[in-house]
CSV table of C-alpha atoms in Angstrom, one decimal:
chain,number,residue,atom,x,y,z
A,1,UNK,CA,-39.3,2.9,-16.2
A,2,UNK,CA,-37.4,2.3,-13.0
A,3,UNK,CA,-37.1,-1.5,-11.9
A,4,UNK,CA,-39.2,-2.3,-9.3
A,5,UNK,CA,-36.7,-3.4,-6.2
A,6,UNK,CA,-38.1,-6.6,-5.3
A,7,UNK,CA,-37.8,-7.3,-9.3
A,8,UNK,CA,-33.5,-6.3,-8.8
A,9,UNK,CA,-33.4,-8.1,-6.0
A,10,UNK,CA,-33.8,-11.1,-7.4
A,11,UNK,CA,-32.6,-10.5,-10.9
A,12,UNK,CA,-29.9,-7.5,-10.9
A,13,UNK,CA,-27.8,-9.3,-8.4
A,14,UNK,CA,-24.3,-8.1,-7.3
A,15,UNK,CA,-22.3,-10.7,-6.4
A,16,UNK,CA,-18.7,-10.3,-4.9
A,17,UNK,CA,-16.2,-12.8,-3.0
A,18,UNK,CA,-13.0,-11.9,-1.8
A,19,UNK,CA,-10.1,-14.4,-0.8
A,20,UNK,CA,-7.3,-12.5,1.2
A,21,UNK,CA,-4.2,-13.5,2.7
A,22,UNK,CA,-2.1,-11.7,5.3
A,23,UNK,CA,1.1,-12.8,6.9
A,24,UNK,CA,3.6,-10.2,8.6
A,25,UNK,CA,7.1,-11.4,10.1
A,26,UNK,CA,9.6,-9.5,12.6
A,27,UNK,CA,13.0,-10.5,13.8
A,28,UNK,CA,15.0,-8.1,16.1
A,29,UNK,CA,18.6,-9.0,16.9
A,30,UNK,CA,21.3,-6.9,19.2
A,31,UNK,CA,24.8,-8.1,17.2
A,32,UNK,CA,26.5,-4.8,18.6
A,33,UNK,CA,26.1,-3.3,22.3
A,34,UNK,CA,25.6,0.1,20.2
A,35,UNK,CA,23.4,-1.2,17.2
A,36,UNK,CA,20.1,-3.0,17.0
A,37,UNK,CA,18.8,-4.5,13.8
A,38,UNK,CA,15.1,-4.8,12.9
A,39,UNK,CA,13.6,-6.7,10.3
A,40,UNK,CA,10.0,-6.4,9.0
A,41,UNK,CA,8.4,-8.2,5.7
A,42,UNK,CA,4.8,-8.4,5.6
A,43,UNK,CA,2.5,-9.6,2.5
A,44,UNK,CA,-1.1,-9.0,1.3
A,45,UNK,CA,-2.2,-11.4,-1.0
A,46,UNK,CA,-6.1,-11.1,-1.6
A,47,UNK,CA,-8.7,-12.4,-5.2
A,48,UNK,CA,-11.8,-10.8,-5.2
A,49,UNK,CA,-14.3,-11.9,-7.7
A,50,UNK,CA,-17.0,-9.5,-8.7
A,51,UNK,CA,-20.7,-10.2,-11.0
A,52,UNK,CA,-23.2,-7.9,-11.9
A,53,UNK,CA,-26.0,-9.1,-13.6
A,54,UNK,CA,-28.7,-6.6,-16.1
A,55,UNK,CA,-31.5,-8.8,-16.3
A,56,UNK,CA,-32.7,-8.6,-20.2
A,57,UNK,CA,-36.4,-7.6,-18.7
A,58,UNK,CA,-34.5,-4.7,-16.3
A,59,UNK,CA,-34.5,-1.2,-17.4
A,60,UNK,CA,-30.6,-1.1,-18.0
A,61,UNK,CA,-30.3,-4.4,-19.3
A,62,UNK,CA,-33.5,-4.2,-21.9
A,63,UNK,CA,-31.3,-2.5,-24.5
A,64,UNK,CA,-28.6,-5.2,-24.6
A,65,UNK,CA,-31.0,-8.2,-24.0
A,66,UNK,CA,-29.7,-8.8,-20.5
A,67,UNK,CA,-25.9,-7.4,-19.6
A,68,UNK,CA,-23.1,-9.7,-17.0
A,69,UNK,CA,-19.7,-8.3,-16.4
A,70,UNK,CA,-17.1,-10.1,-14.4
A,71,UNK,CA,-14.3,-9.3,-13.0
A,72,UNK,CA,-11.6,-11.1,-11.0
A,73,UNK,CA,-8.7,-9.4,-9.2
A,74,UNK,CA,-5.7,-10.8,-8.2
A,75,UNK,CA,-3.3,-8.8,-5.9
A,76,UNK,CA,-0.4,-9.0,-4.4
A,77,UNK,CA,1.3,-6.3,-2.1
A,78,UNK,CA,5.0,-7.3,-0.6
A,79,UNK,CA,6.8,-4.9,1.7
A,80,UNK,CA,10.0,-5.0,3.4
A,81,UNK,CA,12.2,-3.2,5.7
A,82,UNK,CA,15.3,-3.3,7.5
A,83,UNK,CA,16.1,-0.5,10.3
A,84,UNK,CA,19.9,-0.5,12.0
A,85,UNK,CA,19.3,2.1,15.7
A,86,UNK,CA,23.0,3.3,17.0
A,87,UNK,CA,22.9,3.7,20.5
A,88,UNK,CA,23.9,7.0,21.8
A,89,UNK,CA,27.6,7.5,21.2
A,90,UNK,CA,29.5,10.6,23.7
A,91,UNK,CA,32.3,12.3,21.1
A,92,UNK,CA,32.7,15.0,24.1
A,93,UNK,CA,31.5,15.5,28.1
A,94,UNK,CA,28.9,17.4,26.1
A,95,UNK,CA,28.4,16.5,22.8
A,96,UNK,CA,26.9,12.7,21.8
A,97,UNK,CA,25.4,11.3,18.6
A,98,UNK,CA,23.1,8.8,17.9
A,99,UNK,CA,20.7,7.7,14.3
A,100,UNK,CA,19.4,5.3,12.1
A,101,UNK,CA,20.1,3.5,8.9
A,102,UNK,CA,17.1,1.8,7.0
A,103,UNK,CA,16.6,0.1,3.6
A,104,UNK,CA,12.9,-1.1,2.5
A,105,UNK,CA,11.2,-2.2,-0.9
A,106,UNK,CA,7.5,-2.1,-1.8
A,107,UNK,CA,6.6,-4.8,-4.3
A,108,UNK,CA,3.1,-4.2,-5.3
A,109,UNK,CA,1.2,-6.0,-8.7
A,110,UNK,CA,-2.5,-6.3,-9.5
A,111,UNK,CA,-4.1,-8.2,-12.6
A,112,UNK,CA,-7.6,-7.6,-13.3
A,113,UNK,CA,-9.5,-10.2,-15.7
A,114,UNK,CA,-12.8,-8.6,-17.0
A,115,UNK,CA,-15.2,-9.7,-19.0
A,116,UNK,CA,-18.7,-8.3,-20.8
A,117,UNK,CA,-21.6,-10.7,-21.9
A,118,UNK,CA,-24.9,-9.8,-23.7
A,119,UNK,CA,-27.9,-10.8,-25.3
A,120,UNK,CA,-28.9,-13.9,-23.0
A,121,UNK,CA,-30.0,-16.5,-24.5
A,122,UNK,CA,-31.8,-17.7,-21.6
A,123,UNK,CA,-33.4,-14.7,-19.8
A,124,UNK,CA,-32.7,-17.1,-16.7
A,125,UNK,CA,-29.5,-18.1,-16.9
A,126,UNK,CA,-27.0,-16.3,-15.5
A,127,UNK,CA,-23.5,-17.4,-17.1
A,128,UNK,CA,-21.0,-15.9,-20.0
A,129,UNK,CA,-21.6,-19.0,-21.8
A,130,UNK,CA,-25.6,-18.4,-22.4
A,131,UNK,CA,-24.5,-14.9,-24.0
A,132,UNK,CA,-24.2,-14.2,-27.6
A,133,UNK,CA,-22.1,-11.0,-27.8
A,134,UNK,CA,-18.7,-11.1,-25.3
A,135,UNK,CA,-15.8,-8.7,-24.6
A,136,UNK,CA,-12.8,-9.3,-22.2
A,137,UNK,CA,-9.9,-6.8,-21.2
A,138,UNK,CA,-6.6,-7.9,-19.3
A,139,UNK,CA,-5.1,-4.8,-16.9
A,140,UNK,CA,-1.9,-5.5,-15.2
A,141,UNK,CA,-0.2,-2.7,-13.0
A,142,UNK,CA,2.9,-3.0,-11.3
A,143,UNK,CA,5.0,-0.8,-9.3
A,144,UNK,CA,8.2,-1.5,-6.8
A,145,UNK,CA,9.9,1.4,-4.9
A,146,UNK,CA,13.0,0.6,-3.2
A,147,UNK,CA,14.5,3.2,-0.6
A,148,UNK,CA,17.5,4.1,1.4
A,149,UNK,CA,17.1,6.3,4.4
A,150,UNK,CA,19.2,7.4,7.3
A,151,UNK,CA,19.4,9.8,10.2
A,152,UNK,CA,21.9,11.2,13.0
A,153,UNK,CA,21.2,13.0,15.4
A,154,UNK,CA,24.0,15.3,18.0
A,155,UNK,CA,23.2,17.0,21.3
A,156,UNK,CA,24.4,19.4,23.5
A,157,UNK,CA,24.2,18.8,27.0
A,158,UNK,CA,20.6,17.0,26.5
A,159,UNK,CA,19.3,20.5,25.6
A,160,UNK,CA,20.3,21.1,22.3
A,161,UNK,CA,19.6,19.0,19.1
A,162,UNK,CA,20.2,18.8,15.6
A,163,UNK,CA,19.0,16.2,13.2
A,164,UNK,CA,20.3,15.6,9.8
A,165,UNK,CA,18.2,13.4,7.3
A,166,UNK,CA,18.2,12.2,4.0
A,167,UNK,CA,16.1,9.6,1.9
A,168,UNK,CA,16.1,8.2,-1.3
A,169,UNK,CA,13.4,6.6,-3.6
A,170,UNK,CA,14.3,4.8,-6.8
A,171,UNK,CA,10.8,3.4,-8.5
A,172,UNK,CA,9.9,1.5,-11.1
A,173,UNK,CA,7.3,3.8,-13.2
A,174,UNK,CA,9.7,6.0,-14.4
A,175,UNK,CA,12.8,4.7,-16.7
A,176,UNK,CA,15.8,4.7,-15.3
A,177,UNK,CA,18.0,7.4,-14.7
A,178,UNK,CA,15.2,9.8,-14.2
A,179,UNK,CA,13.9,7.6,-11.5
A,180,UNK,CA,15.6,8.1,-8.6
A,181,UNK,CA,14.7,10.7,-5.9
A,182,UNK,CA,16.2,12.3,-3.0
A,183,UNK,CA,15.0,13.8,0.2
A,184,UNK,CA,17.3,15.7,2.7
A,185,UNK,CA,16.0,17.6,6.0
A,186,UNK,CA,17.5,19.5,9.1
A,187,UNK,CA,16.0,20.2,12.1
A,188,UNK,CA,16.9,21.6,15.6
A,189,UNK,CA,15.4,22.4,19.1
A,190,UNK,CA,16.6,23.8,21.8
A,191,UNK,CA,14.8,23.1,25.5
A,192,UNK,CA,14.9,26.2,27.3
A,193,UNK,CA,14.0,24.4,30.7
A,194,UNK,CA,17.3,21.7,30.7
A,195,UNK,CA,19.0,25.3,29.8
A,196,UNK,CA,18.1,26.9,32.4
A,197,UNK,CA,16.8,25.2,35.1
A,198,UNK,CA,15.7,28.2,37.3
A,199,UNK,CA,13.0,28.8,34.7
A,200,UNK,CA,11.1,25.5,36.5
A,201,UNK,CA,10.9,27.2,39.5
A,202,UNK,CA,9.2,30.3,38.4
């Protein structure tokens, strides 16, 4: 029969702490008249620390004599990037160009301890020590995914534009030689009211 709530309550409790960390750091610096460099790196560091209890007298924990899995959770998530902004440089009286180059890494690892207890040997006592019958499991994932990236941009008497971009990915899940990846894009507009001014008017 279902457990009566004031009965879980008390007795199937869920119990969960977490721990977390975050720290972020910037530095921007102007070594050039036409180039800016910006540095981010921020980190998440965070334990959480999870308990749920299946009291031998519950409905789910009857079957197993009482049921407690625990889990702890350590992660820890780095990221990093670096971002260089030219200033708009004129080639021509109409024609200037202008972009970006950027590097950044994402450094990102979780461990998760778990452990399974039953058959209590006090009904009471809620610890892994006062069960009979234990379990435990150890999952680790890990990933890092470094990138390159860049853009330029040229205009046309601050009407036209075209932008040329291209980024690439290189990450740690797949082996390498297979595990780079690369993304190129082009775009344009055109405003038709720098143009053609007389069109404002209308």
């Amino acid at each position: 029969e279902i457990d009566n709530p004031h009965f879980s309550v008390f007795k199937n409790q869920i119990n969960a702490r977490t721990n977390r960390v975050i720290a972020n750091l910037g530095l921007t610096i102007t070594p050039f008249s036409w180039a800016s460099v910006k540095t981010n790196i921020g980190a998440d560091s965070y334990t959480n620390q999870n308990e749920v209890v299946r009291h031998p007298q519950s409905a789910f924990g009857s079957s197993a004599n009482g049921i407690l899995d625990v889990a702890n959770d350590i992660t820890r998530n780095i990221n990093a990037q670096t971002l260089v902004n030219f200033t708009p440089v004129a080639l021509t009286r109409s024609i200037s160009i202008t972009g970006l180059l950027g590097h950044a890494i994402s450094d990102n690892k979780s461990t998760v301890d778990a452990l399974k207890g039953q058959d209590f040997l006090d009904p009471d006592f809620v610890s892994v020590n006062n069960t009979n019958l234990r379990t435990n499991r150890t999952t680790i994932a890990q990933r890092r995914l470094v990138s390159a990236f860049g853009s330029a941009t040229i205009d046309y008497n601050r009407y036209l534009y075209v932008t040329v971009t291209g980024r690439n990915d290189w990450t740690s899940t797949i082996p390498p030689g297979r595990n780079s990846f690369f993304y190129p894009s082009i775009s344009g507009s055109f405003i038709f009211s720098d143009a053609f001014p007389g069109i404002q008017s209308l």
